[in-house]
Every structure is written in C-alpha cells, then in structure tokens.
Amino acid sequence: MAEKIKNEQKLSFGFNFRSAIPIGALIITLLTEILIPNNQEAKYRELTNFRSVLFFALIISVILFTITLFYKNFRSKYSHKGWFIGGFILFFNILNVVTVKFLLLPQIYFPSLNRVLNVYIEDRQFLLKCMGSSFSLLIEGLIFGTVVGVFTGILVGWSLNWNYWLYPIIRILGPIPSSTWIPLALVLFPTPRWAAVFLIAFGVWFQITILTSSGIQSVKKSYFEVSSTMGATNLQNLFHIAIPDALPSIFLGFFNATCSSFVALMAAEMLGVKAGIGWYINWQKEMISYPNVYAGLVIIAVFCYLFITLQFKVRDKLLGWQKGVIKW
Amino acid sequence: MVAAKLTKQREGMGNITARDIGKEFIRPDGKRTIALSNLNVDIKAGEFICLIGPSGCGKSTFLRLIAGLSKPTFGEIRLDNQLIKGPGYERGLVFQDSTLFPWLNIYDNIAYGLKIRRVFKQHKQDVNEFIRLVGLAGFEKAYPHQLSGGMAQRASLARALVSNPKILLLDEPLGALDAFTRMNMQDEILRIWKERDTTMLMVTHDVDEAIYLSDRVFVMTPRPAKIEEIIEVNSGRGENRGRQRDSGDFLRLRSKILQILDFTGKTPPPEYYL
C-alpha cells in the first residue's frame, strides 16, 4: 500500500519551466556559435569541438527534460538547479564569444574552447596515464597520512605523556608547506616516488592528527563517567566512547586533508615522476601551451569534486546519527 | 508483571555506609576548598533517599564519591561492606543532561553496559524488557537527537537499570525537564522503584520532588557542607503521606524542609527586591 502511494507520487505528470532553462541556454549558445563566424586571425579556427559538445549536451538536456515531465522527485531536484545549469552554459557562451569569435583576449593565454577540448582528443592516451599516476600517488599518500595521522592523533588526544612530547613537535612541523620538504625528502627516501608519497602524506598527516586529537579531547567528560559506571575499562572508553565521538572531527580532518593533498600533489609531482596531472600542468606551462594547462586544470577540478562528493556520501552513511548537529 | 521476567539476581543487597567522609579540593591557587567534612550516612537496601540543598552543599560531590568517580580525602564508603575503590556497574548513574551516546541508537545505548561487560547474550531479553518498562518500545532504532528530553531521560534510566545495579545514583535527573514531564517522570521513577528492589539515591533541588519520592530526605546545608537534618517522609513502597501532593502532611513537610534551608520567614537578600 505504502509502496503504491510512493509510485504514484513518483509517476505524476507535471511541468516546471525551470527544467527547460538548460535547453534554452544551449540553443542560444549553439546559435551564437553557428551564426557568428570565427575571427580570421584565430588559430585553429577550423576546429568544431565546442559545437559537437553543445549538440551532445542539447540531446542530453532534452532527455533530462522529458524525464522531469514524468518523475516528481527528479523534477523538483533538476528544476531547482535549472538556473544554475543555464548560467553555467551561458558563461561558456561568453567565453566562446570573447575568445574565438572576437579575439578580445590574448589568445596565447586564453585559447578557444575548441583548442582546450582538442587536447582531450589528441592527448587522451597520455592524459589517462597521467590521471592513473596521479590517482595512485594521491591514494597512497592519503592512506599513509590518514593511518599515521589517526594513530598519532589518538596518542596525543588520549595520553598526557604523548601529548607532552609530541604535541609541540606537531605544532612546529605541521604548518610547514609541503614543497619546502622537497630537498630533505629526496635525501631521506630511496626513490623520488617515495619522496612524492611522503610529501602528500605529510600534509594529510598534520590535518588528521590535529583534528583527531582535538576531537578526542573535546569528548564530554560525563560520557566517560557514565561509561565507567557501566563497567568499562580505560581502553574500552577509548574505543567505544572517545573514537566514535571524535569521528565527525576526524572526517572534517580528512576533508581538509583531501583539499590540501591536491595542493601537495603539484609539489610532489615535481620530483622525478614521468606522468601525472600536476606534472603535466607544470610541463605544459613551461611550454607555454595554455590549452593543455586548462585541460589539466579541469581534470583536477572534476577529480577533486568527485572525490569530495564521494567522501560526503560515505560520511552521511557512517555519521547519520549526527544529522542536523554539524553541517559543513 | 513486567518485573517478574527481569533478572533479579543480587550478590549483596545495596546497603551504603559512609563513615567520617571528608572531601577537599585543591584549587589552582593552592588553597583548599572543603567540599564535605565528617559525613556519616547509612542507607538501607531498597530505600529511596533524596539529597536536597542549595548549590555548593556537596550533594553532587557525595554522589560522585559513591559512584567511585572521585575518592574521599578522609574516611571510607562501603557498599554491602565492600570498600568502594572506583566506578562499577553495581552502582548505576544518571545525570541531569542526557548522556546517551549520540552515535548509538536507543537499543544499543541501553545494551552498551552489557556489551562492554560481554554478558549481552545472556541478558538480551533484559534489554527489551527495560525498553518496555520505561515506555520506549518502538523507539529502539531512533537516535538520541530524535528524542524529547523526557524520552531521553527514560532511556538513560533504562540504560542504568539494565546492568541490574544494587544502587541507582540520580544526579538531578529531572532538572532539565518541564513541569508536566517532570511530574510524569516522578511517577515513572516511583513505579520502576516499586517493581525493582534497587536502592535509590537522588540529588534534587526540588523540595516537592524530594517529599513525593523519598523514604527519607537528607537536608544538606553549605559552608561547611553537612547533613543538617534527616526527615522521614514515607515508609517503603505503599501509599504514603508524602505521595499525596495536596495533603496537609505534604505541606507541613514542605514548610519544615524550607525552614531548615532558611527560605521562610526571613528577609530575602537585597537582589530579590523588586
């Protein structure tokens, strides 16, 4: 019965004009692209990648619009985002106009969208390799940094003796930017790759340690007292009270660490690696090949966005108990 | 009867004897603060005792000493002739603010003590019985932030009771609730106490609550912190004079306690003039 009502709600016919905004924006952009000829002095002015992407996006937006006509839940979500998506598309329209159409910006630093898109076609094999390399470097750094960070965070947060000795050292070492460690890392580690992993892991370690220990130190004292009167030992208090209560804080540390690890990635990939998005961007920048730089930047941005979205999903699943308590 | 199904095995009974208890705190500036001195208390098994008095009279300190959360500077406290050395599950504790663990749902909160002591399997049935006893059946899967204040305190009660303590220590358990929920919960606590034979020791600020609930009221006064007088209110679990809020006896007991606490017939201190 309840199932039936749910389905009826889902399958209700309806229309919201905001769902159609992306289609309108795409049509305007396409018309601009087709009707205004490319500037005679623009390089690679015969490329039509942007046009193809717009056609493809138009087909998708029509499909999505059709879906919104029938499904209520999707309609409310999609129509809410309608203005944003439309604005996003028009922004690219403006970019297209000021670059390849009228050459209002120096084209060496502001290449046309066609050329940026072309990088994904020409360099796709190599970019995939770079993504794989960056991804494994990032994951290794994150895992090492997180494991060691949670461990030291617990020590510093839980034990007064460890806190006395370790905390000042963490305070001194932590804020040093990753890139300044490069000379030392190269000496300390047998291969440049290990050094690169270390650079990423270091930043992650600091963030996680600080937020883990502060999370553990700010556990309400009465939780421990109540737990003790129910027969818990000291160690049980740590694992059953302190760590679960510190989890939101640890997750916040992990979120910060992820953001800073992308910064560290650029520094880490200066060290003797032969592929990687950060390395690719640095290399192309020196070649003054800005289309490739932008292509690399977009990859990093999308990658970072997806990674953090995934993290939020995991957090919501694990920390459902604190819904409405903390928002970030 | 719900209670008949519950595990009722006790090694001892729940007698508290405190002899010449003194508790001193050393303040950061090095001076000593005397929280309690020369306190002698006997609590019989199955009694309901309320400690009442103004802030700073040492009632919570005394409760914490029995709970084993801090140690007396002088003297010793025994539970059934066993010296109290630290916290233990035979002395359950309920605070004013709900201390339910927010990361566990109600069922897991209540089962926490049993799981910690690795006796959950034998006592699985008790968890459900206590959830029903405090009227939270159907809320097992809810998280603490989804409960009202009264419901959270019921869950805290069940969590303390499921370990089958000899004595239940209640530190102003109803202090944060509104007046109606509060009276409701007083009846709940009485009902639970009548069904179980747990000794109850409750700290409160509320004179009416103390008279309504307890067998004996320990009236405490500050500076120096001591038990000024012990007043017999009710006797045992029957229909007693203190358990009728509108009776003459109730009002007489009330004014007597207020008199000891110096709240009647006295000019109030200047800050209360309007």
XYZ file of C-alpha atoms in Angstrom:
602
model
C 0.000 0.000 0.000
C 2.694 2.422 1.025
C 4.699 1.278 -1.981
C 1.808 2.114 -4.267
C 1.414 5.635 -2.942
C 5.119 6.207 -3.366
C 4.986 5.121 -7.004
C 2.011 7.341 -7.734
C 3.892 10.283 -6.321
C 6.913 9.427 -8.408
C 4.994 8.983 -11.649
C 2.970 12.182 -11.629
C 2.870 14.259 -14.792
C 3.939 17.847 -14.378
C 5.895 20.721 -15.838
C 8.260 23.275 -14.378
C 9.674 25.881 -16.772
C 12.966 25.882 -14.838
C 13.653 22.380 -16.149
C 13.700 23.866 -19.662
C 16.237 26.610 -18.893
C 19.272 24.460 -19.817
C 17.722 23.710 -23.221
C 17.149 27.415 -23.874
C 20.681 28.306 -22.840
C 22.114 25.581 -25.058
C 20.101 26.749 -28.072
C 21.260 30.351 -27.566
C 24.873 29.182 -27.274
C 24.592 26.958 -30.337
C 23.081 29.753 -32.426
C 25.856 32.111 -31.344
C 28.414 29.504 -32.270
C 26.903 28.818 -35.694
C 25.821 32.318 -36.722
C 28.923 34.282 -35.706
C 31.926 33.223 -37.790
C 35.277 32.621 -36.099
C 37.737 35.504 -36.219
C 40.031 35.386 -39.242
C 43.138 35.700 -37.084
C 42.212 32.994 -34.571
C 44.472 29.973 -34.583
C 42.942 26.570 -35.355
C 39.764 28.366 -36.348
C 38.526 25.368 -38.300
C 38.016 23.249 -35.126
C 34.388 22.434 -34.240
C 34.744 20.533 -30.945
C 32.719 23.039 -28.971
C 29.864 22.751 -31.439
C 29.862 18.939 -31.116
C 29.837 19.130 -27.338
C 26.916 21.561 -27.469
C 24.924 19.240 -29.739
C 25.603 16.356 -27.414
C 24.637 18.421 -24.353
C 21.436 19.536 -26.103
C 20.391 15.923 -26.692
C 21.067 15.088 -23.040
C 19.194 18.135 -21.743
C 16.161 17.214 -23.876
C 16.247 13.682 -22.469
C 16.517 15.006 -18.908
C 13.681 17.431 -19.560
C 11.484 14.573 -20.786
C 12.233 12.626 -17.631
C 11.215 15.600 -15.474
C 7.799 15.551 -17.083
C 7.032 12.194 -15.517
C 9.034 11.880 -12.276
C 8.212 14.278 -9.483
C 11.322 13.786 -7.366
C 13.679 14.286 -10.264
C 11.664 17.261 -11.482
C 11.990 19.143 -8.207
C 15.733 18.465 -7.994
C 16.518 19.260 -11.612
C 14.331 22.341 -11.846
C 15.939 23.691 -8.681
C 19.319 23.521 -10.452
C 17.838 24.889 -13.713
C 19.048 28.490 -13.382
C 22.495 27.368 -12.284
C 22.995 24.997 -15.196
C 21.658 27.626 -17.612
C 24.023 30.247 -16.220
C 26.902 27.816 -16.410
C 26.217 27.205 -20.124
C 25.892 30.936 -20.861
C 29.231 31.530 -19.164
C 30.806 29.231 -21.746
C 28.927 31.090 -24.432
C 30.552 34.344 -23.287
C 33.951 32.641 -23.145
C 33.442 31.411 -26.683
C 32.456 34.881 -27.877
C 35.367 36.741 -26.281
C 37.950 34.215 -27.457
C 37.496 32.682 -30.871
C 34.686 34.912 -32.147
C 36.082 38.377 -31.462
C 39.586 37.724 -30.065
C 39.085 40.166 -27.204
C 41.704 38.379 -25.057
C 45.299 37.450 -25.948
C 44.867 34.048 -27.481
C 48.127 32.643 -26.168
C 46.794 32.763 -22.578
C 43.130 32.447 -23.388
C 42.829 29.797 -26.077
C 39.494 28.987 -27.604
C 37.308 26.300 -26.066
C 37.804 24.318 -29.255
C 41.512 24.063 -28.602
C 41.082 23.080 -24.951
C 38.630 20.385 -25.965
C 41.004 19.278 -28.677
C 43.614 18.423 -26.026
C 41.307 15.738 -24.696
C 41.188 14.200 -28.145
C 44.839 14.459 -29.110
C 46.400 13.734 -25.710
C 43.789 11.336 -24.407
C 46.093 8.324 -24.036
C 48.733 10.304 -22.237
C 46.218 12.146 -20.056
C 44.702 8.844 -18.967
C 48.139 7.654 -17.983
C 48.694 10.888 -16.047
C 45.371 10.505 -14.267
C 46.203 6.945 -13.278
C 49.591 8.001 -11.978
C 48.240 10.973 -10.002
C 45.417 8.894 -8.628
C 47.683 6.173 -7.255
C 50.077 8.761 -5.808
C 47.209 10.590 -4.153
C 45.607 7.458 -2.754
C 48.881 6.152 -1.357
C 49.639 9.494 0.256
C 46.144 9.750 1.687
C 46.186 6.242 3.089
C 49.610 6.573 4.705
C 48.869 10.022 6.041
C 45.460 9.047 7.376
C 46.615 5.877 9.110
C 49.595 7.547 10.770
C 47.553 10.697 11.452
C 44.705 8.893 13.201
C 47.238 6.946 15.236
C 49.239 9.970 16.398
C 46.017 11.933 16.883
C 44.726 9.280 19.263
C 48.038 9.167 21.158
C 48.171 12.932 21.550
C 44.488 13.263 22.350
C 44.332 10.394 24.813
C 47.642 10.209 26.654
C 49.042 13.127 28.614
C 52.611 11.879 28.249
C 52.425 11.540 24.495
C 50.739 14.897 24.360
C 53.583 16.467 26.363
C 56.267 15.219 23.978
C 54.535 15.050 20.612
C 52.142 17.972 20.533
C 54.761 20.779 20.435
C 56.624 18.945 17.673
C 53.440 18.594 15.646
C 52.719 22.283 16.145
C 56.192 23.189 14.863
C 56.402 20.795 11.914
C 52.795 20.757 10.752
C 52.334 24.183 9.184
C 55.494 23.964 7.047
C 54.347 23.853 3.389
C 54.876 20.535 1.641
C 57.071 21.909 -1.123
C 59.750 23.097 1.333
C 60.309 19.454 2.291
C 61.382 18.521 -1.224
C 65.180 18.691 -0.684
C 65.023 16.696 2.547
C 62.533 14.210 1.160
C 64.796 13.482 -1.789
C 67.689 12.694 0.570
C 65.662 10.676 3.057
C 63.824 8.390 0.664
C 65.384 5.820 -1.662
C 63.273 6.726 -4.712
C 61.695 10.012 -5.827
C 58.321 8.312 -5.883
C 58.562 7.515 -2.179
C 59.534 11.117 -1.599
C 56.464 12.229 -3.552
C 54.194 9.969 -1.487
C 55.796 11.370 1.651
C 55.060 14.957 0.615
C 51.375 14.225 0.176
C 51.175 12.031 3.263
C 52.819 14.708 5.384
C 50.148 17.346 4.791
C 47.417 14.774 5.300
C 49.034 13.540 8.498
C 49.092 17.002 10.048
C 45.451 17.806 9.327
C 44.215 14.441 10.545
C 46.376 14.422 13.669
C 45.213 17.851 14.795
C 41.523 17.176 14.251
C 41.625 13.645 15.667
C 43.300 14.774 18.870
C 41.035 17.789 19.266
C 38.026 15.547 18.641
C 39.140 13.141 21.343
C 39.977 15.895 23.795
C 36.578 17.512 23.419
C 34.556 14.397 24.268
C 32.159 15.238 27.104
C 33.626 14.064 30.404
C 30.266 12.726 31.515
C 30.299 10.166 28.663
C 33.418 8.622 30.164
C 31.943 8.751 33.657
C 28.723 7.078 32.641
C 30.620 4.501 30.627
C 32.872 3.746 33.599
C 29.910 3.260 35.912
C 28.639 0.684 33.442
C 31.828 -1.278 33.877
C 34.001 -0.048 31.002
C 37.778 -0.157 31.324
C 40.036 2.670 30.232
C 40.781 1.020 26.909
C 37.090 0.361 26.289
C 36.426 4.026 26.977
C 38.900 4.889 24.256
C 37.480 2.574 21.615
C 33.796 2.759 22.473
C 33.470 6.397 23.562
C 36.375 8.600 22.535
C 36.883 7.408 18.968
C 33.207 7.210 17.930
C 32.579 10.643 19.389
C 35.633 12.049 17.609
C 34.599 10.587 14.228
C 32.902 13.758 12.920
C 36.049 15.687 13.744
C 38.245 13.026 12.121
C 36.095 13.257 8.997
C 36.476 17.014 8.960
C 40.225 16.476 9.159
C 40.023 14.052 6.257
C 38.080 16.596 4.216
C 40.688 19.294 4.891
C 43.417 16.782 4.169
C 41.902 15.879 0.809
C 41.840 19.505 -0.244
C 45.433 20.102 0.835
C 46.572 16.842 -0.747
C 45.626 18.227 -4.170
C 47.887 21.191 -3.480
C 50.641 18.872 -2.320
C 50.175 16.788 -5.461
C 51.506 19.638 -7.617
C 54.617 19.871 -5.453
C 55.043 16.121 -5.207
C 54.932 15.691 -8.973
C 57.942 17.954 -9.377
C 60.005 15.027 -8.101
C 61.218 12.681 -10.805
C 57.823 11.343 -11.838
C 57.213 10.749 -15.533
C 53.464 11.196 -15.595
C 50.781 12.852 -13.502
C 48.280 15.658 -13.861
C 50.269 18.079 -11.709
C 53.405 17.231 -13.605
C 51.541 17.609 -16.910
C 50.296 21.084 -15.971
C 53.786 22.215 -14.908
C 55.326 20.865 -18.055
C 52.752 22.412 -20.395
C 53.003 25.731 -18.567
C 56.712 25.821 -19.321
C 55.959 25.006 -22.947
C 53.522 27.954 -22.900
C 50.861 25.575 -24.141
C 47.880 27.028 -22.301
C 45.148 24.875 -23.863
C 46.836 21.860 -22.283
C 47.195 23.675 -18.942
C 43.455 24.423 -18.860
C 42.634 20.873 -19.864
C 44.735 19.625 -16.950
C 43.160 22.090 -14.515
C 39.664 20.982 -15.479
C 40.643 17.352 -14.878
C 41.978 18.159 -11.396
C 38.893 20.203 -10.539
C 36.468 17.489 -11.647
C 38.552 14.822 -9.940
C 38.656 16.769 -6.655
C 34.935 17.461 -6.857
C 34.024 13.819 -7.424
C 36.363 12.657 -4.686
C 34.875 15.017 -2.105
C 31.324 14.167 -3.159
C 32.114 10.508 -2.617
C 33.574 11.352 0.763
C 30.413 13.230 1.777
C 28.296 10.259 0.783
C 30.406 7.927 2.926
C 30.258 10.381 5.812
C 26.478 10.710 5.618
C 26.204 6.943 5.675
C 28.566 6.499 8.645
C 27.583 9.533 10.660
C 23.827 9.550 10.189
C 23.493 9.946 13.962
C 24.783 13.487 13.867
C 22.413 14.693 11.159
C 21.410 18.221 11.956
C 24.135 18.516 14.587
C 27.009 19.529 12.337
C 26.850 20.885 8.811
C 29.784 21.515 6.505
C 4.096 -8.135 35.925
C 6.951 -6.988 33.778
C 9.377 -7.131 36.654
C 8.872 -10.825 37.234
C 10.540 -11.578 33.929
C 13.579 -9.471 34.688
C 16.750 -10.944 36.030
C 16.704 -10.449 39.756
C 19.913 -11.870 41.000
C 21.913 -9.948 43.542
C 25.131 -10.820 45.218
C 24.538 -8.309 48.001
C 21.657 -6.047 48.842
C 22.598 -2.420 48.414
C 23.441 -1.024 51.846
C 25.583 2.088 51.845
C 27.657 3.019 54.890
C 29.749 6.158 54.811
C 31.995 6.910 57.773
C 33.638 10.253 58.570
C 33.760 11.266 54.946
C 35.755 14.344 54.067
C 36.496 15.690 50.638
C 38.861 18.523 49.898
C 39.712 20.037 46.564
C 42.926 21.890 45.938
C 42.233 24.968 43.859
C 44.631 26.199 41.187
C 45.892 28.919 43.572
C 46.912 26.236 46.087
C 44.169 26.891 48.631
C 41.983 24.103 49.858
C 38.255 24.010 49.429
C 36.381 21.766 51.794
C 33.513 20.178 49.894
C 32.479 17.738 52.594
C 33.536 17.058 56.167
C 32.640 14.489 58.809
C 29.808 12.984 56.887
C 28.188 9.861 58.276
C 25.445 8.229 56.280
C 23.629 4.904 56.419
C 21.348 3.889 53.620
C 19.399 0.665 53.902
C 18.882 -1.629 50.970
C 15.810 -0.774 48.917
C 15.424 2.706 50.371
C 14.657 5.811 48.333
C 16.790 8.698 49.575
C 16.775 12.254 48.305
C 19.610 14.667 48.960
C 18.343 18.213 48.921
C 20.068 21.505 49.485
C 21.277 24.657 47.806
C 24.149 24.732 45.327
C 27.528 24.144 46.862
C 26.317 21.976 49.740
C 28.263 18.982 48.480
C 25.400 16.739 47.438
C 26.723 16.017 43.982
C 30.197 15.532 45.421
C 28.806 12.903 47.754
C 27.044 11.155 44.867
C 30.265 11.082 42.864
C 32.111 9.566 45.804
C 29.613 6.718 45.970
C 29.803 6.289 42.204
C 33.573 5.967 42.624
C 34.271 8.781 40.176
C 36.332 10.571 42.805
C 37.913 9.395 46.044
C 37.215 10.763 49.520
C 40.115 12.613 51.154
C 39.162 11.135 54.530
C 37.021 8.224 55.609
C 35.577 5.391 53.608
C 32.388 4.379 51.893
C 31.224 0.793 51.745
C 28.600 -0.891 49.665
C 27.459 -4.068 51.417
C 30.681 -3.979 53.414
C 32.784 -3.746 50.265
C 35.049 -0.717 50.137
C 34.295 1.470 47.100
C 37.503 1.926 45.146
C 36.337 3.041 41.711
C 33.360 3.064 39.388
C 31.458 -0.168 38.917
C 28.324 -1.385 37.256
C 26.657 -2.277 40.582
C 26.292 1.483 41.101
C 24.358 2.951 38.178
C 24.465 6.668 37.434
C 22.047 9.042 35.698
C 22.932 12.699 35.093
C 20.764 15.770 34.562
C 21.727 16.198 30.924
C 21.064 13.177 28.871
C 24.368 11.397 28.473
C 23.052 8.980 25.884
C 25.808 8.336 23.375
C 24.702 10.175 20.231
C 26.386 7.698 17.874
C 24.369 4.724 19.176
C 20.653 4.207 18.726
C 18.426 3.728 21.760
C 18.694 -0.043 21.743
C 22.485 -0.029 21.517
C 22.702 2.690 24.147
C 20.735 0.580 26.584
C 22.655 -2.578 25.688
C 26.007 -0.755 25.964
C 26.868 -1.786 29.534
C 26.005 -5.421 28.864
C 28.092 -5.496 25.694
C 31.039 -3.823 27.402
C 30.969 -6.495 30.110
C 30.452 -9.239 27.490
C 27.253 -10.505 29.098
C 24.928 -9.255 26.357
C 24.000 -12.718 25.096
C 22.785 -13.944 28.480
C 20.815 -10.762 29.141
C 19.491 -9.979 25.666
C 15.933 -10.348 26.927
C 16.510 -7.727 29.639
C 17.207 -5.022 27.098
C 13.795 -5.416 25.526
C 12.096 -5.684 28.912
C 13.667 -2.474 30.164
C 12.823 -0.651 26.961
C 9.232 -1.648 27.598
C 9.473 -0.816 31.310
C 10.381 2.796 30.577
C 7.831 3.008 27.756
C 10.164 3.340 24.812
C 9.023 0.312 22.829
C 9.069 1.203 19.139
C 11.896 3.725 19.551
C 14.731 1.185 19.590
C 16.125 2.329 16.247
C 15.854 6.064 16.999
C 18.937 8.111 17.706
C 19.177 10.299 20.830
C 18.829 13.565 18.905
C 15.437 12.402 17.688
C 14.048 12.024 21.226
C 12.443 14.597 23.506
C 14.106 15.423 26.828
C 11.758 13.194 28.801
C 12.237 10.246 26.481
C 16.000 10.659 26.600
C 15.924 10.545 30.400
C 13.763 7.407 30.299
C 16.378 5.816 28.057
C 19.152 6.913 30.430
C 17.225 5.294 33.280
C 16.810 2.055 31.348
C 20.492 2.077 30.458
C 21.476 2.406 34.113
C 18.941 -0.205 35.235
C 19.778 -2.897 32.695
C 23.051 -3.672 34.466
C 20.904 -4.596 37.469
C 22.674 -2.218 39.876
C 22.339 -2.541 43.640
C 22.017 1.205 43.927
C 20.955 3.807 41.409
C 22.545 7.240 41.747
C 20.480 10.024 40.207
C 22.076 13.462 39.886
C 19.131 15.819 39.325
C 17.772 13.512 36.632
C 14.624 15.590 36.065
C 16.179 19.034 36.465
C 16.090 19.886 32.769
C 12.501 18.809 32.114
C 9.361 20.951 32.029
C 6.958 20.784 34.977
C 4.470 18.328 33.487
C 7.006 15.921 32.045
C 8.704 16.134 35.370
C 5.692 15.024 37.409
C 5.095 12.281 34.896
C 8.660 11.075 35.233
C 8.443 11.168 39.041
C 5.594 8.671 38.815
C 7.616 6.608 36.342
C 10.580 6.508 38.709
C 8.332 5.528 41.614
C 6.759 2.772 39.540
C 10.134 1.423 38.470
C 11.401 1.585 42.037
C 8.345 -0.291 43.276
C 8.832 -3.023 40.688
C 12.570 -3.368 41.256
C 14.228 -3.512 44.635
C 17.032 -1.146 43.740
C 18.243 1.334 46.332
C 17.771 4.875 45.037
C 19.861 7.906 45.913
C 18.728 11.068 44.190
C 20.095 14.586 44.259
C 17.470 17.260 43.686
C 16.776 20.964 44.058
C 13.062 20.464 44.192
C 11.525 20.145 47.668
C 8.201 18.787 46.357
C 10.005 16.151 44.354
C 12.012 15.044 47.374
C 8.901 14.683 49.554
C 6.941 12.936 46.836
C 9.585 10.347 46.066
C 11.722 9.505 49.030
C 11.557 7.459 52.174
C 13.954 9.829 53.833
C 15.122 13.287 52.812
C 18.666 14.307 53.714
C 18.631 18.076 54.001
C 22.106 19.454 53.397
C 23.450 22.939 54.075
C 26.592 24.596 52.748
C 29.627 26.232 54.414
C 30.508 23.894 55.989
C 28.816 21.260 53.853
C 26.949 18.863 56.087
C 23.696 16.959 56.521
C 21.616 19.319 58.631
C 18.698 17.006 59.230
C 17.230 13.715 58.101
C 13.478 13.779 57.639
C 11.378 10.638 57.456
C 8.811 11.174 54.766
C 7.419 7.903 53.512
C 7.993 4.362 54.585
C 8.534 1.794 51.916
C 6.611 1.319 48.731
C 2.992 1.745 49.887
C 0.578 4.684 49.655
C 2.296 7.183 51.903
C 1.559 10.633 53.244
C 4.246 12.317 51.133
C 2.808 10.808 47.979
C -0.325 12.934 48.091
C 0.663 16.310 46.775
C -2.420 18.086 48.210
C -2.447 16.576 51.733
C -1.778 18.586 54.868
C 1.135 16.319 55.723
C 2.770 17.125 52.408
C 2.522 20.870 53.056
C 3.800 20.511 56.632
C 6.817 18.505 55.471
C 7.404 21.071 52.789
C 7.465 24.041 55.128
C 9.667 22.116 57.558
C 12.293 21.480 54.921
C 12.120 25.048 53.671
C 12.592 26.237 57.232
C 15.762 24.182 57.625
C 17.023 25.557 54.332
C 16.273 29.053 55.664
C 13.811 30.032 52.985
C 10.838 31.015 55.182
C 10.161 33.929 57.495
C 13.371 35.612 56.595
C 14.003 38.835 54.781
C 15.269 37.892 51.349
C 18.681 39.131 50.327
C 18.622 42.516 48.529
C 18.833 41.143 44.983
C 15.337 39.696 45.316
C 13.620 43.047 45.972
C 11.607 44.220 43.027
